[in-house]
mmCIF file of C-alpha atoms and ligand atoms in Angstrom:
data_model
loop_
_atom_site.group_PDB
_atom_site.id
_atom_site.type_symbol
_atom_site.label_atom_id
_atom_site.label_comp_id
_atom_site.label_asym_id
_atom_site.label_seq_id
_atom_site.Cartn_x
_atom_site.Cartn_y
_atom_site.Cartn_z
ATOM 1 C CA MET A 9 59.887 80.807 1.499
ATOM 2 C CA ILE A 10 58.044 78.053 -0.416
ATOM 3 C CA ARG A 11 54.376 77.723 0.600
ATOM 4 C CA VAL A 12 53.209 74.116 0.594
ATOM 5 C CA ALA A 13 49.917 72.199 0.554
ATOM 6 C CA ILE A 14 50.186 68.558 1.577
ATOM 7 C CA ILE A 15 47.447 66.412 0.003
ATOM 8 C CA GLY A 16 46.905 63.199 1.972
ATOM 9 C CA ALA A 17 47.521 62.982 5.702
ATOM 10 C CA GLY A 18 48.907 59.421 5.933
ATOM 11 C CA ILE A 19 52.576 59.590 4.916
ATOM 12 C CA GLY A 20 51.850 63.329 4.587
ATOM 13 C CA ALA A 21 52.387 63.562 8.352
ATOM 14 C CA GLU A 22 56.010 62.446 7.904
ATOM 15 C CA TYR A 23 56.560 65.128 5.268
ATOM 16 C CA LEU A 24 55.371 67.689 7.752
ATOM 17 C CA THR A 25 58.210 66.633 10.065
ATOM 18 C CA GLY A 26 60.619 67.041 7.124
ATOM 19 C CA TYR A 27 59.301 70.531 6.282
ATOM 20 C CA ARG A 28 59.474 71.556 9.926
ATOM 21 C CA ALA A 29 63.187 70.646 9.917
ATOM 22 C CA LEU A 30 63.656 73.334 7.229
ATOM 23 C CA PRO A 31 61.685 76.309 8.602
ATOM 24 C CA GLU A 32 63.739 78.870 6.685
ATOM 25 C CA ARG A 33 62.872 77.219 3.359
ATOM 26 C CA PHE A 34 59.283 75.925 3.592
ATOM 27 C CA GLN A 35 55.998 76.902 5.190
ATOM 28 C CA VAL A 36 53.255 74.274 5.218
ATOM 29 C CA ALA A 37 50.055 76.280 4.775
ATOM 30 C CA VAL A 38 47.452 73.538 4.211
ATOM 31 C CA MET A 39 46.938 69.896 5.135
ATOM 32 C CA CYS A 40 44.261 68.525 2.783
ATOM 33 C CA ASP A 41 42.484 65.216 3.327
ATOM 34 C CA LEU A 42 38.921 63.987 2.827
ATOM 35 C CA ASP A 43 39.243 62.792 6.423
ATOM 36 C CA ALA A 44 39.392 66.094 8.352
ATOM 37 C CA ALA A 45 40.107 64.393 11.682
ATOM 38 C CA ARG A 46 43.108 62.599 10.172
ATOM 39 C CA ALA A 47 44.414 65.880 8.745
ATOM 40 C CA GLU A 48 43.940 67.598 12.113
ATOM 41 C CA THR A 49 45.785 64.806 13.927
ATOM 42 C CA ALA A 50 48.610 64.955 11.392
ATOM 43 C CA THR A 51 49.207 68.654 12.083
ATOM 44 C CA GLY A 52 48.909 68.209 15.838
ATOM 45 C CA GLY A 53 46.389 71.069 15.844
ATOM 46 C CA ASP A 54 48.982 73.558 14.555
ATOM 47 C CA PRO A 55 47.028 76.853 14.173
ATOM 48 C CA ASP A 56 49.273 77.976 11.293
ATOM 49 C CA ILE A 57 48.200 75.054 9.089
ATOM 50 C CA ALA A 58 44.724 75.212 7.533
ATOM 51 C CA ILE A 59 42.733 71.975 7.279
ATOM 52 C CA SER A 60 40.886 71.376 4.017
ATOM 53 C CA GLY A 61 38.925 68.569 2.440
ATOM 54 C CA ASP A 62 38.606 70.366 -0.885
ATOM 55 C CA LEU A 63 41.429 69.608 -3.288
ATOM 56 C CA GLU A 64 40.007 71.924 -5.985
ATOM 57 C CA ALA A 65 40.003 74.872 -3.559
ATOM 58 C CA VAL A 66 43.581 74.133 -2.498
ATOM 59 C CA LEU A 67 44.718 74.080 -6.134
ATOM 60 C CA ALA A 68 42.887 77.356 -6.782
ATOM 61 C CA ASP A 69 44.696 79.065 -3.880
ATOM 62 C CA ALA A 70 47.199 81.418 -5.531
ATOM 63 C CA SER A 71 49.326 81.601 -2.391
ATOM 64 C CA ILE A 72 50.376 77.928 -2.680
ATOM 65 C CA ASP A 73 53.632 77.343 -4.571
ATOM 66 C CA LEU A 74 54.113 73.602 -4.127
ATOM 67 C CA VAL A 75 51.606 70.760 -3.912
ATOM 68 C CA ASP A 76 52.840 67.616 -2.169
ATOM 69 C CA ILE A 77 50.775 64.642 -3.366
ATOM 70 C CA CYS A 78 50.550 61.871 -0.753
ATOM 71 C CA LEU A 79 47.479 60.188 -2.222
ATOM 72 C CA PRO A 80 46.922 56.533 -3.177
ATOM 73 C CA PRO A 81 48.812 55.597 -6.374
ATOM 74 C CA HIS A 82 45.897 55.692 -8.826
ATOM 75 C CA LEU A 83 45.447 59.420 -8.053
ATOM 76 C CA HIS A 84 49.090 60.444 -8.587
ATOM 77 C CA PHE A 85 48.980 61.112 -12.327
ATOM 78 C CA PRO A 86 45.624 62.933 -12.547
ATOM 79 C CA VAL A 87 46.245 65.112 -9.489
ATOM 80 C CA ALA A 88 49.839 65.889 -10.533
ATOM 81 C CA VAL A 89 48.624 67.072 -13.961
ATOM 82 C CA GLN A 90 45.825 69.070 -12.333
ATOM 83 C CA ALA A 91 48.316 70.736 -9.974
ATOM 84 C CA LEU A 92 50.676 71.628 -12.842
ATOM 85 C CA GLU A 93 47.776 73.096 -14.792
ATOM 86 C CA ALA A 94 46.962 75.174 -11.715
ATOM 87 C CA GLY A 95 50.503 76.570 -11.867
ATOM 88 C CA LYS A 96 51.994 74.649 -8.928
ATOM 89 C CA HIS A 97 55.272 72.826 -8.528
ATOM 90 C CA VAL A 98 54.623 69.203 -7.608
ATOM 91 C CA ILE A 99 56.104 66.646 -5.241
ATOM 92 C CA CYS A 100 54.514 63.262 -5.840
ATOM 93 C CA GLU A 101 54.844 60.068 -3.838
ATOM 94 C CA LYS A 102 55.961 56.774 -5.315
ATOM 95 C CA PRO A 103 55.065 55.253 -7.643
ATOM 96 C CA ILE A 104 55.064 58.553 -9.511
ATOM 97 C CA VAL A 105 52.777 57.148 -12.223
ATOM 98 C CA ARG A 106 51.409 53.805 -13.403
ATOM 99 C CA SER A 107 52.979 53.532 -16.864
ATOM 100 C CA LEU A 108 55.675 54.956 -19.116
ATOM 101 C CA ASP A 109 52.919 56.561 -21.161
ATOM 102 C CA GLU A 110 51.766 58.471 -18.067
ATOM 103 C CA ALA A 111 55.400 59.366 -17.264
ATOM 104 C CA ASP A 112 55.839 60.911 -20.696
ATOM 105 C CA ARG A 113 52.503 62.741 -20.518
ATOM 106 C CA LEU A 114 53.453 64.076 -17.076
ATOM 107 C CA GLN A 115 56.761 65.313 -18.491
ATOM 108 C CA ALA A 116 54.854 67.071 -21.296
ATOM 109 C CA ALA A 117 52.477 68.653 -18.776
ATOM 110 C CA ALA A 118 55.432 69.874 -16.705
ATOM 111 C CA GLU A 119 57.085 71.403 -19.766
ATOM 112 C CA ALA A 120 53.825 73.082 -20.819
ATOM 113 C CA SER A 121 53.333 74.585 -17.351
ATOM 114 C CA GLY A 122 56.940 75.639 -16.786
ATOM 115 C CA LYS A 123 56.722 74.024 -13.332
ATOM 116 C CA SER A 124 58.745 71.187 -11.810
ATOM 117 C CA VAL A 125 57.744 67.681 -10.723
ATOM 118 C CA PHE A 126 59.797 65.899 -8.073
ATOM 119 C CA PRO A 127 59.161 62.183 -7.592
ATOM 120 C CA VAL A 128 59.894 60.902 -4.085
ATOM 121 C CA PHE A 129 62.870 58.721 -3.176
ATOM 122 C CA GLN A 130 63.851 59.948 0.266
ATOM 123 C CA TYR A 131 65.814 56.781 1.151
ATOM 124 C CA ARG A 132 68.761 58.125 -0.878
ATOM 125 C CA TYR A 133 69.315 60.993 1.507
ATOM 126 C CA GLY A 134 71.726 60.376 4.362
ATOM 127 C CA ARG A 135 75.399 60.344 5.218
ATOM 128 C CA ALA A 136 76.168 56.813 3.996
ATOM 129 C CA ILE A 137 74.977 57.282 0.409
ATOM 130 C CA ALA A 138 76.697 60.697 0.316
ATOM 131 C CA GLN A 139 79.877 58.896 1.399
ATOM 132 C CA LEU A 140 79.503 56.204 -1.251
ATOM 133 C CA LYS A 141 78.940 58.830 -3.951
ATOM 134 C CA ALA A 142 82.005 60.736 -2.704
ATOM 135 C CA LEU A 143 84.125 57.552 -2.897
ATOM 136 C CA GLN A 144 82.945 57.034 -6.483
ATOM 137 C CA ALA A 145 83.642 60.683 -7.368
ATOM 138 C CA ALA A 146 87.121 60.413 -5.849
ATOM 139 C CA GLY A 147 87.869 57.449 -8.126
ATOM 140 C CA LEU A 148 88.399 55.019 -5.237
ATOM 141 C CA ALA A 149 85.434 52.716 -5.919
ATOM 142 C CA GLY A 150 86.444 51.951 -9.498
ATOM 143 C CA LYS A 151 84.862 49.253 -11.615
ATOM 144 C CA PRO A 152 81.569 48.001 -10.157
ATOM 145 C CA TYR A 153 81.318 44.193 -9.972
ATOM 146 C CA VAL A 154 78.108 43.188 -8.184
ATOM 147 C CA ALA A 155 75.408 44.479 -5.846
ATOM 148 C CA SER A 156 72.949 42.617 -3.656
ATOM 149 C CA LEU A 157 69.783 44.108 -2.226
ATOM 150 C CA GLU A 158 67.356 42.764 0.347
ATOM 151 C CA THR A 159 63.980 44.311 1.080
ATOM 152 C CA HIS A 160 62.720 41.910 3.737
ATOM 153 C CA TRP A 161 59.796 43.517 5.509
ATOM 154 C CA ASN A 162 56.737 42.282 7.378
ATOM 155 C CA ARG A 163 53.214 43.282 6.305
ATOM 156 C CA ASP A 164 50.104 41.497 7.527
ATOM 157 C CA ALA A 165 46.337 41.595 7.010
ATOM 158 C CA ASP A 166 45.991 44.821 9.045
ATOM 159 C CA TYR A 167 48.262 46.625 6.592
ATOM 160 C CA TYR A 168 46.201 45.308 3.685
ATOM 161 C CA ALA A 169 42.931 46.385 5.328
ATOM 162 C CA VAL A 170 43.364 49.764 3.536
ATOM 163 C CA PRO A 171 41.220 49.113 0.422
ATOM 164 C CA TRP A 172 43.635 50.353 -2.289
ATOM 165 C CA ARG A 173 46.542 48.235 -1.077
ATOM 166 C CA GLY A 174 47.324 44.840 -2.581
ATOM 167 C CA THR A 175 45.053 45.435 -5.604
ATOM 168 C CA TRP A 176 46.081 45.999 -9.220
ATOM 169 C CA ALA A 177 43.452 48.741 -9.619
ATOM 170 C CA GLY A 178 44.364 50.689 -6.477
ATOM 171 C CA GLU A 179 48.076 50.019 -5.941
ATOM 172 C CA SER A 180 49.068 49.050 -9.512
ATOM 173 C CA GLY A 181 51.597 46.530 -8.227
ATOM 174 C CA GLY A 182 52.903 44.734 -5.188
ATOM 175 C CA ALA A 183 56.123 44.700 -3.182
ATOM 176 C CA LEU A 184 58.223 45.477 -6.267
ATOM 177 C CA LEU A 185 56.309 48.668 -6.948
ATOM 178 C CA GLY A 186 55.435 49.740 -3.420
ATOM 179 C CA HIS A 187 58.345 48.609 -1.254
ATOM 180 C CA ALA A 188 61.481 47.483 -3.124
ATOM 181 C CA ILE A 189 61.240 50.546 -5.390
ATOM 182 C CA HIS A 190 63.367 52.411 -2.824
ATOM 183 C CA ALA A 191 66.232 49.882 -2.878
ATOM 184 C CA HIS A 192 66.047 49.800 -6.671
ATOM 185 C CA ASP A 193 66.279 53.608 -6.773
ATOM 186 C CA ILE A 194 69.426 53.453 -4.630
ATOM 187 C CA LEU A 195 70.829 50.750 -6.933
ATOM 188 C CA CYS A 196 70.359 53.050 -9.954
ATOM 189 C CA HIS A 197 71.458 56.153 -8.028
ATOM 190 C CA VAL A 198 74.779 54.402 -7.327
ATOM 191 C CA LEU A 199 75.291 52.279 -10.457
ATOM 192 C CA GLY A 200 73.197 53.995 -13.135
ATOM 193 C CA PRO A 201 70.467 52.501 -15.319
ATOM 194 C CA VAL A 202 69.495 48.836 -15.634
ATOM 195 C CA ALA A 203 70.124 47.179 -19.017
ATOM 196 C CA GLU A 204 68.454 43.796 -18.432
ATOM 197 C CA VAL A 205 66.267 42.131 -15.827
ATOM 198 C CA THR A 206 64.895 38.677 -15.155
ATOM 199 C CA ALA A 207 62.199 38.511 -12.500
ATOM 200 C CA LEU A 208 60.383 35.820 -10.559
ATOM 201 C CA THR A 209 57.450 36.820 -8.353
ATOM 202 C CA ASP A 210 54.859 35.104 -6.196
ATOM 203 C CA THR A 211 52.108 35.935 -3.721
ATOM 204 C CA ARG A 212 53.052 33.796 -0.731
ATOM 205 C CA VAL A 213 52.454 35.872 2.404
ATOM 206 C CA ASN A 214 49.092 37.668 2.241
ATOM 207 C CA ASP A 215 45.768 37.061 0.560
ATOM 208 C CA ILE A 216 46.191 39.841 -2.040
ATOM 209 C CA GLU A 217 46.159 40.193 -5.843
ATOM 210 C CA THR A 218 49.671 41.583 -6.229
ATOM 211 C CA GLU A 219 53.067 39.986 -5.522
ATOM 212 C CA ASP A 220 54.596 39.936 -2.042
ATOM 213 C CA CYS A 221 57.753 37.920 -2.807
ATOM 214 C CA ALA A 222 60.263 38.397 -5.622
ATOM 215 C CA ALA A 223 63.734 37.454 -6.844
ATOM 216 C CA LEU A 224 65.400 39.624 -9.496
ATOM 217 C CA ALA A 225 68.597 39.261 -11.500
ATOM 218 C CA LEU A 226 69.801 42.492 -13.127
ATOM 219 C CA ARG A 227 72.579 43.603 -15.444
ATOM 220 C CA MET A 228 73.394 47.296 -15.230
ATOM 221 C CA GLU A 229 74.328 49.402 -18.266
ATOM 222 C CA ASN A 230 77.829 49.729 -16.798
ATOM 223 C CA GLY A 231 78.150 45.918 -16.788
ATOM 224 C CA ALA A 232 77.698 45.314 -13.048
ATOM 225 C CA LEU A 233 75.425 42.452 -11.991
ATOM 226 C CA ALA A 234 72.858 42.795 -9.212
ATOM 227 C CA THR A 235 70.378 40.655 -7.330
ATOM 228 C CA SER A 236 67.337 41.807 -5.394
ATOM 229 C CA SER A 237 65.399 39.691 -2.918
ATOM 230 C CA VAL A 238 62.021 40.937 -1.743
ATOM 231 C CA THR A 239 59.479 39.649 0.749
ATOM 232 C CA LEU A 240 56.744 41.078 2.952
ATOM 233 C CA GLY A 241 56.911 37.985 5.154
ATOM 234 C CA ALA A 242 60.111 38.607 7.122
ATOM 235 C CA GLY A 243 60.325 38.110 10.894
ATOM 236 C CA GLU A 244 61.415 41.737 11.234
ATOM 237 C CA ASP A 245 61.846 44.621 8.801
ATOM 238 C CA THR A 246 65.344 44.832 7.336
ATOM 239 C CA THR A 247 66.850 46.478 4.262
ATOM 240 C CA ARG A 248 70.380 45.434 3.325
ATOM 241 C CA LEU A 249 72.500 46.718 0.464
ATOM 242 C CA ARG A 250 75.971 45.587 -0.599
ATOM 243 C CA PHE A 251 78.069 46.964 -3.455
ATOM 244 C CA CYS A 252 81.350 45.299 -4.483
ATOM 245 C CA PHE A 253 83.656 47.522 -6.562
ATOM 246 C CA ALA A 254 87.230 46.915 -7.670
ATOM 247 C CA GLY A 255 88.482 49.323 -5.018
ATOM 248 C CA LEU A 256 86.128 48.719 -2.108
ATOM 249 C CA THR A 257 83.048 46.996 -0.770
ATOM 250 C CA ALA A 258 80.231 49.126 0.662
ATOM 251 C CA GLU A 259 77.827 47.391 3.024
ATOM 252 C CA SER A 260 74.801 48.862 4.777
ATOM 253 C CA GLY A 261 73.458 47.844 8.160
ATOM 254 C CA SER A 262 69.884 46.583 8.278
ATOM 255 C CA ALA A 263 67.823 49.698 9.154
ATOM 256 C CA PRO A 264 64.683 49.131 7.055
ATOM 257 C CA TYR A 265 63.409 52.597 6.155
ATOM 258 C CA ALA A 266 66.521 54.768 6.239
ATOM 259 C CA PRO A 267 69.392 52.789 4.726
ATOM 260 C CA ALA A 268 71.349 55.936 3.863
ATOM 261 C CA GLN A 269 71.275 56.982 7.515
ATOM 262 C CA ASP A 270 72.509 53.632 8.756
ATOM 263 C CA ALA A 271 76.096 52.830 9.788
ATOM 264 C CA TRP A 272 77.759 51.364 6.690
ATOM 265 C CA ARG A 273 81.119 49.592 6.379
ATOM 266 C CA PHE A 274 83.399 50.735 3.572
ATOM 267 C CA ILE A 275 86.122 48.124 3.191
ATOM 268 C CA ALA A 276 89.130 48.966 0.999
ATOM 269 C CA ARG A 277 90.392 46.446 -1.546
ATOM 270 C CA ALA A 278 94.071 46.565 -2.627
ATOM 271 C CA PRO A 279 95.649 48.524 -4.118
ATOM 272 C CA VAL A 280 93.181 51.042 -2.605
ATOM 273 C CA THR A 281 94.042 51.493 1.081
ATOM 274 C CA GLN A 282 91.697 51.889 4.045
ATOM 275 C CA ALA A 283 93.409 55.182 4.882
ATOM 276 C CA GLU A 284 92.465 56.569 1.450
ATOM 277 C CA VAL A 285 88.866 55.407 1.895
ATOM 278 C CA ASP A 286 88.612 56.789 5.428
ATOM 279 C CA ALA A 287 89.921 60.190 4.343
ATOM 280 C CA VAL A 288 87.089 60.520 1.788
ATOM 281 C CA LEU A 289 84.477 59.277 4.283
ATOM 282 C CA GLU A 290 85.539 62.009 6.693
ATOM 283 C CA GLU A 291 85.164 64.783 4.133
ATOM 284 C CA ALA A 292 81.946 63.649 2.379
ATOM 285 C CA PRO A 293 79.485 66.571 2.276
ATOM 286 C CA HIS A 294 76.150 65.963 3.957
ATOM 287 C CA ARG A 295 73.353 68.228 5.247
ATOM 288 C CA HIS A 296 70.002 66.566 5.982
ATOM 289 C CA ALA A 297 68.712 62.978 5.798
ATOM 290 C CA GLY A 298 65.455 61.272 4.815
ATOM 291 C CA PHE A 299 62.498 63.513 3.963
ATOM 292 C CA ALA A 300 64.358 66.629 5.185
ATOM 293 C CA GLY A 301 67.297 65.795 2.897
ATOM 294 C CA TYR A 302 64.941 65.159 0.004
ATOM 295 C CA LEU A 303 63.069 68.441 0.587
ATOM 296 C CA ASP A 304 66.284 70.412 1.040
ATOM 297 C CA ALA A 305 67.331 69.243 -2.445
ATOM 298 C CA VAL A 306 63.890 70.230 -3.837
ATOM 299 C CA ALA A 307 64.297 73.742 -2.396
ATOM 300 C CA ASP A 308 67.792 74.000 -3.903
ATOM 301 C CA ALA A 309 66.385 72.986 -7.300
ATOM 302 C CA LEU A 310 63.545 75.517 -7.078
ATOM 303 C CA GLU A 311 66.124 78.190 -6.267
ATOM 304 C CA GLY A 312 68.098 77.286 -9.394
ATOM 305 C CA ARG A 313 70.838 75.328 -7.581
ATOM 306 C CA GLY A 314 69.732 71.833 -8.613
ATOM 307 C CA GLY A 315 71.766 68.675 -8.955
ATOM 308 C CA ASN A 316 70.945 66.708 -5.823
ATOM 309 C CA GLU A 317 67.161 66.476 -6.263
ATOM 310 C CA VAL A 318 65.118 63.485 -7.474
ATOM 311 C CA THR A 319 64.220 64.342 -11.061
ATOM 312 C CA LEU A 320 61.288 63.329 -13.197
ATOM 313 C CA ALA A 321 63.838 61.365 -15.264
ATOM 314 C CA ASP A 322 64.697 59.374 -12.105
ATOM 315 C CA GLY A 323 60.996 58.709 -11.543
ATOM 316 C CA ARG A 324 60.550 57.611 -15.154
ATOM 317 C CA ARG A 325 63.575 55.317 -14.800
ATOM 318 C CA SER A 326 61.966 53.636 -11.771
ATOM 319 C CA ILE A 327 58.750 53.115 -13.743
ATOM 320 C CA GLU A 328 60.693 51.762 -16.711
ATOM 321 C CA LEU A 329 62.373 49.182 -14.463
ATOM 322 C CA VAL A 330 59.022 48.177 -12.964
ATOM 323 C CA THR A 331 57.604 47.865 -16.492
ATOM 324 C CA ALA A 332 60.457 45.551 -17.555
ATOM 325 C CA ILE A 333 60.120 43.537 -14.322
ATOM 326 C CA TYR A 334 56.408 42.849 -14.823
ATOM 327 C CA GLN A 335 57.041 42.171 -18.503
ATOM 328 C CA SER A 336 59.675 39.575 -17.491
ATOM 329 C CA VAL A 337 57.226 37.992 -15.055
ATOM 330 C CA GLN A 338 54.385 37.806 -17.573
ATOM 331 C CA ASP A 339 56.568 36.643 -20.499
ATOM 332 C CA ARG A 340 58.683 34.354 -18.260
ATOM 333 C CA GLY A 341 62.092 35.505 -19.419
ATOM 334 C CA PRO A 342 64.801 38.182 -19.477
ATOM 335 C CA LYS A 343 63.875 41.692 -20.652
ATOM 336 C CA LEU A 344 66.133 44.354 -22.100
ATOM 337 C CA LEU A 345 65.772 48.051 -21.268
ATOM 338 C CA PRO A 346 64.947 50.682 -22.405
ATOM 339 C CA VAL A 347 61.297 49.781 -22.976
ATOM 340 C CA SER A 348 60.141 51.045 -26.371
ATOM 341 C CA SER A 349 57.043 53.203 -26.798
ATOM 342 C CA GLU A 350 55.974 50.482 -29.273
ATOM 343 C CA SER A 351 55.946 47.873 -26.480
ATOM 344 C CA ALA A 352 52.610 46.447 -25.367
ATOM 345 C CA PHE A 353 53.737 47.329 -21.820
ATOM 346 C CA TYR A 354 54.344 51.035 -22.554
ATOM 347 C CA ARG A 355 50.758 51.831 -21.493
ATOM 348 C CA GLY A 356 51.018 49.708 -18.350
ATOM 349 C CA TRP A 357 51.724 46.290 -16.917
ATOM 350 C CA ILE A 358 48.509 45.519 -15.078
ATOM 351 C CA PRO A 359 47.398 42.029 -16.133
ATOM 352 C CA ASP A 360 43.902 41.648 -17.596
ATOM 353 C CA GLN A 361 43.078 38.720 -15.319
ATOM 354 C CA PRO A 362 45.290 38.930 -12.216
HETATM 355 N N1 LIG B 476 58.042 57.340 0.508
HETATM 356 C C1 LIG B 476 57.668 56.449 1.406
HETATM 357 O O1 LIG B 476 58.484 55.938 2.167
HETATM 358 C C2 LIG B 476 56.224 56.071 1.519
HETATM 359 C C3 LIG B 476 55.732 55.452 2.673
HETATM 360 C C4 LIG B 476 54.365 55.169 2.746
HETATM 361 C C5 LIG B 476 53.529 55.459 1.680
HETATM 362 N N2 LIG B 476 54.052 56.021 0.558
HETATM 363 C C6 LIG B 476 53.189 56.334 -0.597
HETATM 364 O O2 LIG B 476 52.380 57.439 -0.237
HETATM 365 C C7 LIG B 476 51.095 57.324 -0.844
HETATM 366 C C8 LIG B 476 50.026 57.382 0.230
HETATM 367 O O3 LIG B 476 50.229 56.295 1.110
HETATM 368 P P1 LIG B 476 49.584 56.280 2.562
HETATM 369 O O4 LIG B 476 50.098 55.038 3.208
HETATM 370 O O5 LIG B 476 49.782 57.582 3.241
HETATM 371 O O6 LIG B 476 48.041 56.068 2.156
HETATM 372 P P2 LIG B 476 46.736 56.265 3.053
HETATM 373 O O7 LIG B 476 45.633 55.567 2.335
HETATM 374 O O8 LIG B 476 47.044 55.931 4.476
HETATM 375 O O9 LIG B 476 46.504 57.866 3.006
HETATM 376 C C9 LIG B 476 46.023 58.506 1.858
HETATM 377 C C10 LIG B 476 45.115 59.650 2.305
HETATM 378 O O10 LIG B 476 44.637 60.313 1.144
HETATM 379 C C11 LIG B 476 43.325 60.780 1.432
HETATM 380 N N3 LIG B 476 42.612 61.065 0.180
HETATM 381 C C12 LIG B 476 42.199 60.185 -0.766
HETATM 382 N N4 LIG B 476 41.602 60.850 -1.782
HETATM 383 C C13 LIG B 476 41.658 62.162 -1.491
HETATM 384 C C14 LIG B 476 41.230 63.358 -2.158
HETATM 385 N N5 LIG B 476 40.624 63.302 -3.355
HETATM 386 N N6 LIG B 476 41.455 64.541 -1.554
HETATM 387 C C15 LIG B 476 42.071 64.612 -0.355
HETATM 388 N N7 LIG B 476 42.494 63.514 0.326
HETATM 389 C C16 LIG B 476 42.299 62.309 -0.238
HETATM 390 C C17 LIG B 476 42.717 59.646 2.227
HETATM 391 O O11 LIG B 476 41.625 60.108 3.015
HETATM 392 C C18 LIG B 476 43.893 59.182 3.084
HETATM 393 O O12 LIG B 476 43.905 59.777 4.375
HETATM 394 C C19 LIG B 476 51.119 56.011 -1.616
HETATM 395 O O13 LIG B 476 51.411 56.271 -2.964
HETATM 396 C C20 LIG B 476 52.247 55.224 -0.991
HETATM 397 O O14 LIG B 476 52.892 54.346 -1.911
HETATM 398 C C21 LIG B 476 55.372 56.338 0.464
#
C-alpha cells in the first residue's frame, strides 16, 4: 500500500478520485492546501484523510511514501526537489518544470535520492491509445505519414481570474504549455520524438500575457509530419487527433479531456484489411483510464514492474518541445531538436519583456 500526500486541492481533487479507484494500491493520507476549506471540500470530509496547510510538516512525515504535487507551475521544481530530499517519491503536475536546466537538475536530484519522479500525462491512458499502440506493435500501422492535432478549448476571464494563470511568471507559458501539452505528449507517445518545429503564436482571445492561439508544423524523428492547432477561444471544448499510417488511419472523437477514452475509428488501408485491424482492437490490453490509469502505471513502476508509466524522460521531452516552440516563436523560424545545453533557451524561454 502506497501512502500518499496530495499537495494542492484544485486538480488534486481529481487525483483523489483516481486513487480511490485503486484502493488496493494507494491510501491517500493527507490533503495539503494553504486553503483548509478547499482541502476539506476536496476530500468530502473523509475522516481517513488528514487536512494540512503545512507542506514542511507533510514532507517530514515518515509515513508518507509519495507526494503528489498539484501546485501552480512555478512551485513544481522547488517542491519536487524538496520532496525528493525528504525521501519521497514524487508525482508532479504539468508542466513538470520551467526549463531544460531544471529538468536536468530534477533528474540529478532524483538520482541522488534514489526516488522516482513521475510527470503527469493522464490523457494517454484509455482504451483507444492502448489499441493504437497494439496496432503499431502488431506491425499493422506501418510507416507513419502525417498527424493532425486540435486543442480547441474555451477559456474566459473567469478562468484567468486565478492570479498565476496567463502570466509568464506564474504559468511560464500559455496554451502551448498549459493545454496543448497533453495532445503533444500523445503525439510523441505514438510517433516518438520531434526533430523540428515551426511555431506561430498569438494572444487573440483573452487579455493575458501568454499565448492563447497557436499553429505548429512539426517533423518527427521518424520522418512523419504533424500539425497542431490550438485555441482557447473555441465555441465548445474539443480535442481531435488523427494519425495516418501506411496501414491504417486512426481518428479520435472530440472528447476534450479524455481523448484516449473516446470512441476512435481505426480504418484499414490496403493491403492491411479491416478484419486484421479489428482482431487487434479486440485483444488490446487495457486496465484503467485517465488519472486511475496513470496512477496504476505509477504503482506498477514503484513495484518494479515499470514500462507503462510516464517517465521523467517523457517530461523532459515535453519541456524540450516547449523550449523549441518558444524559440521558434521568438526567432521567427524553424528550430531543430534536441536543444543543446549551450542554447540560450536551455535555462528557459520566458521573454524579458513579454
Ligand atoms: N493534468 C491536468 O489535466 C491538469 C488539469 C488542471 C490543472 N493542471 C495543473 O495542475 C496544477 C495546479 O492547477 P490547479 O488548476 O489545480 O491550480 P489552483 O490554483 O486551482 O490550485 C492550486 C492550489 O495550491 C494551493 N497552494 C499554493 N501554494 C501552496 C503551498 N505552499 N502549500 C500548500 N498549498 C498551496 C493553493 O491554495 C490552491 O488551492 C497546475 O500546474 C496546472 O497546470 C493539470
